[in-house]
PDB file of C-alpha atoms in Angstrom:
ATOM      1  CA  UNK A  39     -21.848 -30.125 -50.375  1.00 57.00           C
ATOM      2  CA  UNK A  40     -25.359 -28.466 -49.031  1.00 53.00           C
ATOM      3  CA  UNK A  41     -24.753 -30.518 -45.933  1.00 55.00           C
ATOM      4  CA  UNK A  42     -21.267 -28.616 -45.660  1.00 52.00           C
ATOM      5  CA  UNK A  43     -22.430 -25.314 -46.803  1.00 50.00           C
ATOM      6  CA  UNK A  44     -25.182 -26.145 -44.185  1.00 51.00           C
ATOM      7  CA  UNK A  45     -22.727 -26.465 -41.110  1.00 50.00           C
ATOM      8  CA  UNK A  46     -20.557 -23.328 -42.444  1.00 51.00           C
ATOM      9  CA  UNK A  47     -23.411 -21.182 -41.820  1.00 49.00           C
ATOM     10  CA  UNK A  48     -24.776 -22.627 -38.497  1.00 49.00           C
ATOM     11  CA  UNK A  49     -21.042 -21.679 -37.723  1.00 48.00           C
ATOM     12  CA  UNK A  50     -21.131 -18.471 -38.739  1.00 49.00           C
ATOM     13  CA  UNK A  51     -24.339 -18.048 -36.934  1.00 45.00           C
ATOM     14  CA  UNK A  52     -23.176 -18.565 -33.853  1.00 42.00           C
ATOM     15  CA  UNK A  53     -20.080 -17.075 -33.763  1.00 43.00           C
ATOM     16  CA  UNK A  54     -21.992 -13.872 -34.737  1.00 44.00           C
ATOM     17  CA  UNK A  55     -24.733 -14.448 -31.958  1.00 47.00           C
ATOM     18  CA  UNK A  56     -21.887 -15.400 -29.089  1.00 64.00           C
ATOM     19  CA  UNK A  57     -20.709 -13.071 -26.855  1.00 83.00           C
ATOM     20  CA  UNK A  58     -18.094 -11.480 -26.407  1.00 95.00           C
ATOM     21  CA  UNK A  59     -15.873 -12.525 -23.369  1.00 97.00           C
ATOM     22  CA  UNK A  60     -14.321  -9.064 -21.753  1.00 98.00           C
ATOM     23  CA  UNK A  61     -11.956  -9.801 -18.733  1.00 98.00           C
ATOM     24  CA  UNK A  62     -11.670  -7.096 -16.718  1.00 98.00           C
ATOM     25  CA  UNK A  63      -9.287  -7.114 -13.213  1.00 98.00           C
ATOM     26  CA  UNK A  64     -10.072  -4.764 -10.387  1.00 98.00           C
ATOM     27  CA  UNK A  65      -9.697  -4.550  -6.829  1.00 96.00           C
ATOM     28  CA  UNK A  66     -12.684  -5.564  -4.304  1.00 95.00           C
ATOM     29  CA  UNK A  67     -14.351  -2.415  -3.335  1.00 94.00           C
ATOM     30  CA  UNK A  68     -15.564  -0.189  -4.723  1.00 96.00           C
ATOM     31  CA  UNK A  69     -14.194  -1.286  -8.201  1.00 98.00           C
ATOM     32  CA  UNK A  70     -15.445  -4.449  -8.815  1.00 98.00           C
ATOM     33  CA  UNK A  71     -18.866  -4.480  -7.052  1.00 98.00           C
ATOM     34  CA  UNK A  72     -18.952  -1.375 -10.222  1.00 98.00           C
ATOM     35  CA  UNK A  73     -18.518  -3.590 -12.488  1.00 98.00           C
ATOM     36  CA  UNK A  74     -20.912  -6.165 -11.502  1.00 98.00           C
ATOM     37  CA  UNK A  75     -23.607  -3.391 -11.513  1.00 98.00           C
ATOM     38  CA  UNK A  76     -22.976  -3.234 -15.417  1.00 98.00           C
ATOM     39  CA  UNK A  77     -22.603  -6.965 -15.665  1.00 98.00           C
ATOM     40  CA  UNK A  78     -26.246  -7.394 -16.649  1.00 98.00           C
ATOM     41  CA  UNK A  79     -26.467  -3.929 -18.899  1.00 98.00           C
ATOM     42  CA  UNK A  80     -23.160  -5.170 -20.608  1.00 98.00           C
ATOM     43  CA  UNK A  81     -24.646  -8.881 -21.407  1.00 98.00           C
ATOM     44  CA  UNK A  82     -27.855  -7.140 -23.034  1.00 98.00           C
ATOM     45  CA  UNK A  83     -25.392  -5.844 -25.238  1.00 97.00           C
ATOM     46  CA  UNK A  84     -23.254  -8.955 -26.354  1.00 98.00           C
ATOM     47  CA  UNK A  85     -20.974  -8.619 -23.741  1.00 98.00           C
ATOM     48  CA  UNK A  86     -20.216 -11.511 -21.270  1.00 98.00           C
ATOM     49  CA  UNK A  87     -18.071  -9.477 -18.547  1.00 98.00           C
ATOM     50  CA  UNK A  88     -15.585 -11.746 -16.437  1.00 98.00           C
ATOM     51  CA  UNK A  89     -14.064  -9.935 -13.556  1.00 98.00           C
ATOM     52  CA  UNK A  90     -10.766 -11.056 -11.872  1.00 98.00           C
ATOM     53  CA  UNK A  91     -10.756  -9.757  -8.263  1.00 98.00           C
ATOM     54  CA  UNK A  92      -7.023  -8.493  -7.229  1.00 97.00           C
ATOM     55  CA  UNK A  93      -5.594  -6.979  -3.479  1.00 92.00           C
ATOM     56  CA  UNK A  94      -2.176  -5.822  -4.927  1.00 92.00           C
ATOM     57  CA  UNK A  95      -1.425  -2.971  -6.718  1.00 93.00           C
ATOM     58  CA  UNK A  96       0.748  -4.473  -9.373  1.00 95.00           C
ATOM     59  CA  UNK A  97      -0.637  -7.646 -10.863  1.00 97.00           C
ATOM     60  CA  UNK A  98      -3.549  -5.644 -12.559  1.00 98.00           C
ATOM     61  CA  UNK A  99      -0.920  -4.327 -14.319  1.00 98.00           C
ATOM     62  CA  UNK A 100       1.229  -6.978 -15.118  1.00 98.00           C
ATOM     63  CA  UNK A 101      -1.516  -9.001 -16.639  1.00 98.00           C
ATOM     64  CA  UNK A 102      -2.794  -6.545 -18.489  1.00 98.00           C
ATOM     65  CA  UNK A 103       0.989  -6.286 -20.058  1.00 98.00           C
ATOM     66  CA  UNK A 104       0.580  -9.579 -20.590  1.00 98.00           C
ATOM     67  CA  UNK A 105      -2.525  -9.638 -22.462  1.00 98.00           C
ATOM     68  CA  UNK A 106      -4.227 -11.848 -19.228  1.00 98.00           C
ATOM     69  CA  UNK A 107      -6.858  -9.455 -19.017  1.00 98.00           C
ATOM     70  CA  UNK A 108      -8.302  -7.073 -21.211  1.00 98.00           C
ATOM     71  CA  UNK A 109      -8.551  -3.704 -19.497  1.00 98.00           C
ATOM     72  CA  UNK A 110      -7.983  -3.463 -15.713  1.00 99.00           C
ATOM     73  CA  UNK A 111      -9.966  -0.801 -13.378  1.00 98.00           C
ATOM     74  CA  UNK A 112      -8.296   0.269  -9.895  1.00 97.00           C
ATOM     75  CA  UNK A 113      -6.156   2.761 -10.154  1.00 96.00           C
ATOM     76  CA  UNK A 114      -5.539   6.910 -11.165  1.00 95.00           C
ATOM     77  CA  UNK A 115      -3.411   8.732 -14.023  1.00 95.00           C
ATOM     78  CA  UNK A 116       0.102   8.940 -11.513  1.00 94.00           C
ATOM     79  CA  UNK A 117       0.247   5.718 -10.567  1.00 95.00           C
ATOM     80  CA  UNK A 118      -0.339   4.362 -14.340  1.00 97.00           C
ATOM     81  CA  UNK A 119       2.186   6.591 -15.704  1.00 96.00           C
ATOM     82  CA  UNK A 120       4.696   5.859 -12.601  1.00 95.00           C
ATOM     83  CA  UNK A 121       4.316   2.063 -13.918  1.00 97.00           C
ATOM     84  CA  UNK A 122       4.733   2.630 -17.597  1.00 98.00           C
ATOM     85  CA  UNK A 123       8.363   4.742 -16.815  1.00 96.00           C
ATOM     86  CA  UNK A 124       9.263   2.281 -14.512  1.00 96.00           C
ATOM     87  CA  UNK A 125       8.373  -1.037 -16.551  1.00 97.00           C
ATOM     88  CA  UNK A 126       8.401  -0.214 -19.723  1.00 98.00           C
ATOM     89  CA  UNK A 127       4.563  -0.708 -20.680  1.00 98.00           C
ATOM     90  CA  UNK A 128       2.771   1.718 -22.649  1.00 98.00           C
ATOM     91  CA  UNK A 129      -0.897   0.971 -20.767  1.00 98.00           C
ATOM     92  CA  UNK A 130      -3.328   3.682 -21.905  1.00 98.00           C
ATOM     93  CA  UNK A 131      -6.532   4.942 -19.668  1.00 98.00           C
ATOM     94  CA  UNK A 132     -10.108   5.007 -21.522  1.00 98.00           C
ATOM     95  CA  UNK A 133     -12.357   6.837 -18.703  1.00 98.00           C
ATOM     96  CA  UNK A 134     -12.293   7.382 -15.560  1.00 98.00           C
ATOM     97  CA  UNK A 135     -14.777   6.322 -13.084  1.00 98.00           C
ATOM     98  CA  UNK A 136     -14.611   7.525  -9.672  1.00 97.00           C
ATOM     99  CA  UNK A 137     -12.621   9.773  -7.208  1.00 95.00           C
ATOM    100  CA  UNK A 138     -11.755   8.256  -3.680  1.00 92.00           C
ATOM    101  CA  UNK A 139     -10.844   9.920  -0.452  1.00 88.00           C
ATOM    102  CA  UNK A 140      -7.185   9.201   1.183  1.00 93.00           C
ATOM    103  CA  UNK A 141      -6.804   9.538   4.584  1.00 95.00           C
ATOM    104  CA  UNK A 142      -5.280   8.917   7.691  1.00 98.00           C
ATOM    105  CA  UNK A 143      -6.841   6.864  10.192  1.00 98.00           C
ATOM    106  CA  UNK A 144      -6.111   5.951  14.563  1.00 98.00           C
ATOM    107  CA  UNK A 145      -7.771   3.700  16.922  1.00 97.00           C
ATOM    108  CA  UNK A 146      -4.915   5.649  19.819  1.00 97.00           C
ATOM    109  CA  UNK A 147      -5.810   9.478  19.106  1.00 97.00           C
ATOM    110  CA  UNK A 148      -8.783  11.308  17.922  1.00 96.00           C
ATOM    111  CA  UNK A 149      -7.355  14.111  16.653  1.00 95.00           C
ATOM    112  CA  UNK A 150      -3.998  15.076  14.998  1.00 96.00           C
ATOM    113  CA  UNK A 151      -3.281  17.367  17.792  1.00 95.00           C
ATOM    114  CA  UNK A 152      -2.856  14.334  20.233  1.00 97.00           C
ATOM    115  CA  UNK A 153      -0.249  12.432  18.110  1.00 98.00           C
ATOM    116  CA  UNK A 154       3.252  12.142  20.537  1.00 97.00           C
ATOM    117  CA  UNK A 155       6.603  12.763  20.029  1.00 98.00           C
ATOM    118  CA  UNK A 156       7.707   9.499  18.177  1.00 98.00           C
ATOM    119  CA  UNK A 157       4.886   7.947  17.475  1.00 98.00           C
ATOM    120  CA  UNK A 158       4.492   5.639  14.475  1.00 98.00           C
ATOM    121  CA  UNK A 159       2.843   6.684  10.996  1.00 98.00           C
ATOM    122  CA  UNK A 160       2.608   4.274   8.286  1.00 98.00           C
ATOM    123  CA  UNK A 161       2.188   5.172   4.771  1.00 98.00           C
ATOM    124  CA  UNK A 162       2.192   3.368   1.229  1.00 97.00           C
ATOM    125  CA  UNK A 163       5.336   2.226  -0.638  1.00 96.00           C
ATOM    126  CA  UNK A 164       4.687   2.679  -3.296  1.00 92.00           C
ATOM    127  CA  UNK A 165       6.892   6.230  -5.484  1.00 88.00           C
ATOM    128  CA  UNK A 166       3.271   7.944  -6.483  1.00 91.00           C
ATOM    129  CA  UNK A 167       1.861   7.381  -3.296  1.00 94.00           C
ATOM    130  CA  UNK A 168       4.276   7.710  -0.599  1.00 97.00           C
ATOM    131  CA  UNK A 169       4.779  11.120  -1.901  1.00 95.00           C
ATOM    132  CA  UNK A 170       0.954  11.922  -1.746  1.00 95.00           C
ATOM    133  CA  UNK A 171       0.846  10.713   2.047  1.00 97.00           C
ATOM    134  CA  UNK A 172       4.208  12.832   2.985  1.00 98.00           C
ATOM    135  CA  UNK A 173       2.856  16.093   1.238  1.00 96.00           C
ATOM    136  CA  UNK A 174      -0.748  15.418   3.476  1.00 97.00           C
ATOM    137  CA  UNK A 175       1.613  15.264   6.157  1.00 98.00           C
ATOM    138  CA  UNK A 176       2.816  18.259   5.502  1.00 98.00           C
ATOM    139  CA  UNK A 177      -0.253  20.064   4.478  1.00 96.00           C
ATOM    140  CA  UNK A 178      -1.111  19.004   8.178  1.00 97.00           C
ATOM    141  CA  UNK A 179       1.814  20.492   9.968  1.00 97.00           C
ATOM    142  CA  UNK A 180       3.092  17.578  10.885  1.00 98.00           C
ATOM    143  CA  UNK A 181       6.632  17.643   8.581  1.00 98.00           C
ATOM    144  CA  UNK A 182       7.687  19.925   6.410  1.00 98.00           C
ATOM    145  CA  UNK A 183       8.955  18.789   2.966  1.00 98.00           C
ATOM    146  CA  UNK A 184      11.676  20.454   0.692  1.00 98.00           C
ATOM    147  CA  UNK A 185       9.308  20.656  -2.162  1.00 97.00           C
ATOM    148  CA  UNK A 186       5.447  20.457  -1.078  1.00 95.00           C
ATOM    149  CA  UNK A 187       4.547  20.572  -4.278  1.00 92.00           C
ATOM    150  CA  UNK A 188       6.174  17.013  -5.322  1.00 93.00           C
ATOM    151  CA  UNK A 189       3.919  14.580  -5.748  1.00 87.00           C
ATOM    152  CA  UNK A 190       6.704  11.819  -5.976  1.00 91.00           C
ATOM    153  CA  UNK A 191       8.606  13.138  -2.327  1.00 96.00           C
ATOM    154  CA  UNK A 192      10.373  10.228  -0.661  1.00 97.00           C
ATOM    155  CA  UNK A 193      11.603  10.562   2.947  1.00 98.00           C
ATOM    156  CA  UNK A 194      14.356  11.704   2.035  1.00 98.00           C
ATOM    157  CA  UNK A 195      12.952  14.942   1.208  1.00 98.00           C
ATOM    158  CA  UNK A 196      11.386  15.465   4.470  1.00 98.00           C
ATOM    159  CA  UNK A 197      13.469  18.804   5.519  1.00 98.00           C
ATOM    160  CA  UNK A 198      11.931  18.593   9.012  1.00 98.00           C
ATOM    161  CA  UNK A 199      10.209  16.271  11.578  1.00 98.00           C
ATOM    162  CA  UNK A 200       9.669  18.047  14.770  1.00 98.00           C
ATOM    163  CA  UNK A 201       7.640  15.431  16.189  1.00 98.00           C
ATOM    164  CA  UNK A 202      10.453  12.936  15.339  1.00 98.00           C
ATOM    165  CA  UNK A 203       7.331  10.570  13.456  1.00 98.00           C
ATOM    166  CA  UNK A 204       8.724   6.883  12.579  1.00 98.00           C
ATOM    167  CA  UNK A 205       7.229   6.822   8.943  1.00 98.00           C
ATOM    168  CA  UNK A 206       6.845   3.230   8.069  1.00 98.00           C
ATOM    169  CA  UNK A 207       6.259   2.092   4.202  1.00 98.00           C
ATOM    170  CA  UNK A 208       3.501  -0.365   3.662  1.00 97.00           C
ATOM    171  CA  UNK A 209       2.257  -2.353   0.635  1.00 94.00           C
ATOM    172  CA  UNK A 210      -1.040  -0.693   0.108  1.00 91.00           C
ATOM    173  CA  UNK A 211      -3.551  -3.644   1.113  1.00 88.00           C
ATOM    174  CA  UNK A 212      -1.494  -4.058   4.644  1.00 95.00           C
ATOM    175  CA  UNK A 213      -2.157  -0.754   5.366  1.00 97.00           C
ATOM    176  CA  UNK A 214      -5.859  -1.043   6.540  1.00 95.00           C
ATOM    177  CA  UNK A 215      -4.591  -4.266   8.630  1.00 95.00           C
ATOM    178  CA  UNK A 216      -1.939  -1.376  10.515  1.00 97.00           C
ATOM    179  CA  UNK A 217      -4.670   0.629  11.462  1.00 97.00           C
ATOM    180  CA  UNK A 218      -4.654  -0.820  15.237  1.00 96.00           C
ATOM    181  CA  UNK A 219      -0.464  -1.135  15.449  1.00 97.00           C
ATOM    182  CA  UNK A 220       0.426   2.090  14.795  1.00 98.00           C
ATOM    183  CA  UNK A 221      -0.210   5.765  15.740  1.00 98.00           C
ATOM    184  CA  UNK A 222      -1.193   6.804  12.486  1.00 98.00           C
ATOM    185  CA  UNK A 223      -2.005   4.979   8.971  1.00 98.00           C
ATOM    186  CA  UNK A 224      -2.838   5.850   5.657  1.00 98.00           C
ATOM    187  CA  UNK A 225      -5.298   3.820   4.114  1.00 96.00           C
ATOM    188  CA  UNK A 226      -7.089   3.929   0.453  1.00 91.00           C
ATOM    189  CA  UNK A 227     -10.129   4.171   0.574  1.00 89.00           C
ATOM    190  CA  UNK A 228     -10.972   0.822  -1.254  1.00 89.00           C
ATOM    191  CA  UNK A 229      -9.383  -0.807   1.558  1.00 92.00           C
ATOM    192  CA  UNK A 230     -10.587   1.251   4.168  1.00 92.00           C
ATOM    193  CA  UNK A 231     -14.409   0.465   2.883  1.00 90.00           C
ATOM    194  CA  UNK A 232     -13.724  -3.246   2.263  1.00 90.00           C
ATOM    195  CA  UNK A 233     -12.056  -3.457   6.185  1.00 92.00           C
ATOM    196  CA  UNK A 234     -15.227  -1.557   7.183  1.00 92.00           C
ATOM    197  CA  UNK A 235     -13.262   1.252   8.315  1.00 93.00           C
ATOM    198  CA  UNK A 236     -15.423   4.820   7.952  1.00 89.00           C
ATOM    199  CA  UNK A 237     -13.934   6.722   6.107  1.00 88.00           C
ATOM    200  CA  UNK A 238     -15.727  10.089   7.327  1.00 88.00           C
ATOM    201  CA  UNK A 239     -13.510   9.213  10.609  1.00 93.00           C
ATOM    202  CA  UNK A 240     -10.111  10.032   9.286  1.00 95.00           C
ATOM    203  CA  UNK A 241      -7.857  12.742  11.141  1.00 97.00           C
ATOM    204  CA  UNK A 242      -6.130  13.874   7.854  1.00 97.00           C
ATOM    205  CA  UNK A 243      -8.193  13.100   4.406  1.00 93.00           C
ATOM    206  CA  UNK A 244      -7.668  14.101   0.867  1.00 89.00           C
ATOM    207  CA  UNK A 245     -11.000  14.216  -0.515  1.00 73.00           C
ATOM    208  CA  UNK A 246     -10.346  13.472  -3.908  1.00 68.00           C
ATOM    209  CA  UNK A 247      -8.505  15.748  -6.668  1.00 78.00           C
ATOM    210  CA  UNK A 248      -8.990  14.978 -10.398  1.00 86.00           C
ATOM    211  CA  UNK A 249      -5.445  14.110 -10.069  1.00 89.00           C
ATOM    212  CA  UNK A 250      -7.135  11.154  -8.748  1.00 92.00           C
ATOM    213  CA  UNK A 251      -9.707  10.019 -10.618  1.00 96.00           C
ATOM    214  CA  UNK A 252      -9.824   5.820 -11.027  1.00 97.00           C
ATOM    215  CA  UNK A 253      -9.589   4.777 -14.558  1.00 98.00           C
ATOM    216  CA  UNK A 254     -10.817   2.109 -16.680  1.00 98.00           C
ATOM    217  CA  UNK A 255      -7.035   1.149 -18.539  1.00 98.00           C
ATOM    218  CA  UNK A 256      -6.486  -0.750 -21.294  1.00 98.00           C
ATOM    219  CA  UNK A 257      -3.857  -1.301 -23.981  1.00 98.00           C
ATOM    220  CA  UNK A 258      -3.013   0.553 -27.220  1.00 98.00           C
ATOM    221  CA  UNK A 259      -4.012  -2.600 -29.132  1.00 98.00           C
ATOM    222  CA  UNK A 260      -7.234  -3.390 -28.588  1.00 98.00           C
ATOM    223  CA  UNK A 261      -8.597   0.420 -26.861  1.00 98.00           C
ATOM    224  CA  UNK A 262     -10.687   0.726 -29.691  1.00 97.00           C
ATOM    225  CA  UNK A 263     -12.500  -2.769 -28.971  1.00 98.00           C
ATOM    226  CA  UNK A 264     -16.375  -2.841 -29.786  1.00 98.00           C
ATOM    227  CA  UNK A 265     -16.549  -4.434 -26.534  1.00 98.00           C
ATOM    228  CA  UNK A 266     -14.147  -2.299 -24.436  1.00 98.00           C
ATOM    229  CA  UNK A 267     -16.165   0.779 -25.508  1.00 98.00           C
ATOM    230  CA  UNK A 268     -19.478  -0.604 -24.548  1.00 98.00           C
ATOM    231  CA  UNK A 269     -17.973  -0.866 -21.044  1.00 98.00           C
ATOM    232  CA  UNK A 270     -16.276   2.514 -21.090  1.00 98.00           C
ATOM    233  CA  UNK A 271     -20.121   4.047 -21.934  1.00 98.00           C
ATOM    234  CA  UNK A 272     -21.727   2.071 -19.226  1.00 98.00           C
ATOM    235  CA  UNK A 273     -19.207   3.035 -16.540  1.00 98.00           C
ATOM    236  CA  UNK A 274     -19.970   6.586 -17.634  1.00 98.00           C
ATOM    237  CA  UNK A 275     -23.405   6.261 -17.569  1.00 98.00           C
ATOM    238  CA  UNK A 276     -25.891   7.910 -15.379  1.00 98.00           C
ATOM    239  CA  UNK A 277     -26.786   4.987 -13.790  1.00 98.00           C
ATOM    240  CA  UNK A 278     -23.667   4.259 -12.417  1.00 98.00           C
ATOM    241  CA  UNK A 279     -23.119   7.750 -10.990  1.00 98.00           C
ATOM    242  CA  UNK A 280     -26.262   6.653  -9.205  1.00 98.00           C
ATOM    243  CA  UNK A 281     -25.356   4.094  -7.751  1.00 98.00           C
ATOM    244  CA  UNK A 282     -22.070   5.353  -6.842  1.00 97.00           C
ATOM    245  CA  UNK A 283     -23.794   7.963  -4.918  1.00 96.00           C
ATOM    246  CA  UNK A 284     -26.410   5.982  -3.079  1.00 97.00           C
ATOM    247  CA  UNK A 285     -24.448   3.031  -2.701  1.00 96.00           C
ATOM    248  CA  UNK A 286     -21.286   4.576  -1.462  1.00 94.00           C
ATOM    249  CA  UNK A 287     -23.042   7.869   0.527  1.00 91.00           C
ATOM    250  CA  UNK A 288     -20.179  10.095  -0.399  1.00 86.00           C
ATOM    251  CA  UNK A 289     -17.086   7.937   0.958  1.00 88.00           C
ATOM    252  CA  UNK A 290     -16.227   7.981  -2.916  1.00 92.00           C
ATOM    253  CA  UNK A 291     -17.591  10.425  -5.451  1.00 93.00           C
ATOM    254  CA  UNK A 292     -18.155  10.257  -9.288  1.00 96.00           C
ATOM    255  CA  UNK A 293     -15.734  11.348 -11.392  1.00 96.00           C
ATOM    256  CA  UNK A 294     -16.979  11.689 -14.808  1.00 96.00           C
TER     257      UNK A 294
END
């Protein structure tokens, strides 16, 4: 019976003294290279972080749904809420991170004035984010939409294209990879850093709105988890705006 009780508490014991496993999916750059900067702050704490690296836009996502992963960190407030209409999932953001430019990028002009009659622009396809492209387009002169103010335009609301532009919709990790076969292409920033495209070179660039801000997301069910919160405070921390700032020299900014 002592030799029982014995092994009970040795149990116990390290089951309170283990850590806690906290998978976390996120794109390359800059989103996971944040996280493992709080890798070693987050063990110290009892948390053993495992990061899945992703290069679409929707498996985060779906996993998370799925209870794969515990919180996923890649994308802003639009596109989550786009993705929760449209699928069905109730997903729920914790705190947001960073803001990233969007821009447009050419290896054929170097300026916006140069683009020709016809020329090719590629944008993403996804409903959040082909609208943000088409209104930059816009807000450059180069279309003019229906409704600038829509954040979910499609093509179809394009009321004018003087310049007759062949807009071309793009899953959002090809789009870095179009930069040299088309006139014009809109590429996140993530992509655009990981690609080693500059992003102070872009010819059109949004340079980050709230609107925008990159969120750590998780699920109603386990938000409130001792270790989800310990990585919420440590991707809010001061160190991490830090190293956001020196490591990234402005192509992204803080956003908390």
């Amino acid at each position: 019976m002592k030799k029982t009780l014995a092994i009970l508490a040795a149990l116990v014991s390290l089951s309170v003294h283990a850590n806690e496993k906290l998978t976390v999916g996120a794109t390359p750059v800059p989103h996971a290279e944040i996280l493992e900067f709080v890798k070693p702050t987050l063990a110290k704490e009892g948390v053993d972080l495992d990061i899945k690296v992703f290069t679409d836009f929707i498996q985060p996502n779906q996993q998370l749904a799925l209870k794969n992963l515990d919180a996923n960190y890649y994308q802003y407030r639009p596109f989550l809420d786009d993705y929760n209409k449209t699928r069905h999932t109730d997903l729920v953001p914790v705190v947001g991170v960073h803001i990233e430019p969007f821009g447009a990028y050419s290896t054929k002009i170097k300026n916006i004035a140069e683009l020709k009659d016809g020329a090719t622009v590629s944008i993403p396809n996804d409903p959040v984010n082909t609208g943000r492209a088409l209104v930059l387009l816009h807000e450059a002169g180069l279309i003019k939409l229906k409704d600038p103010s829509n954040t979910l335009a499609t093509q179809r609301d394009i009321a004018e294209n003087p310049k007759h532009l062949k807009i071309r919709e793009l899953e959002g990790a090809l789009l870095a990879r179009s930069v040299s076969q088309v006139d014009l292409a809109f590429v996140f920033a993530n992509y655009a850093l990981e690609a080693g495209i500059d992003t102070n070179s872009a010819l059109i660039v949004e340079k980050g709105k709230s609107l925008y801000i990159e969120f750590l997301v998780a699920r109603p069910d386990n938000i409130n988890d001792p270790g989800l919160q310990k990585l919420a405070k440590a991707l809010n921390s001061d160190e991490v705006r830090q190293f956001i700032l020196t490591r990234y020299k402005g192509q992204i900014a803080p956003g908390f």
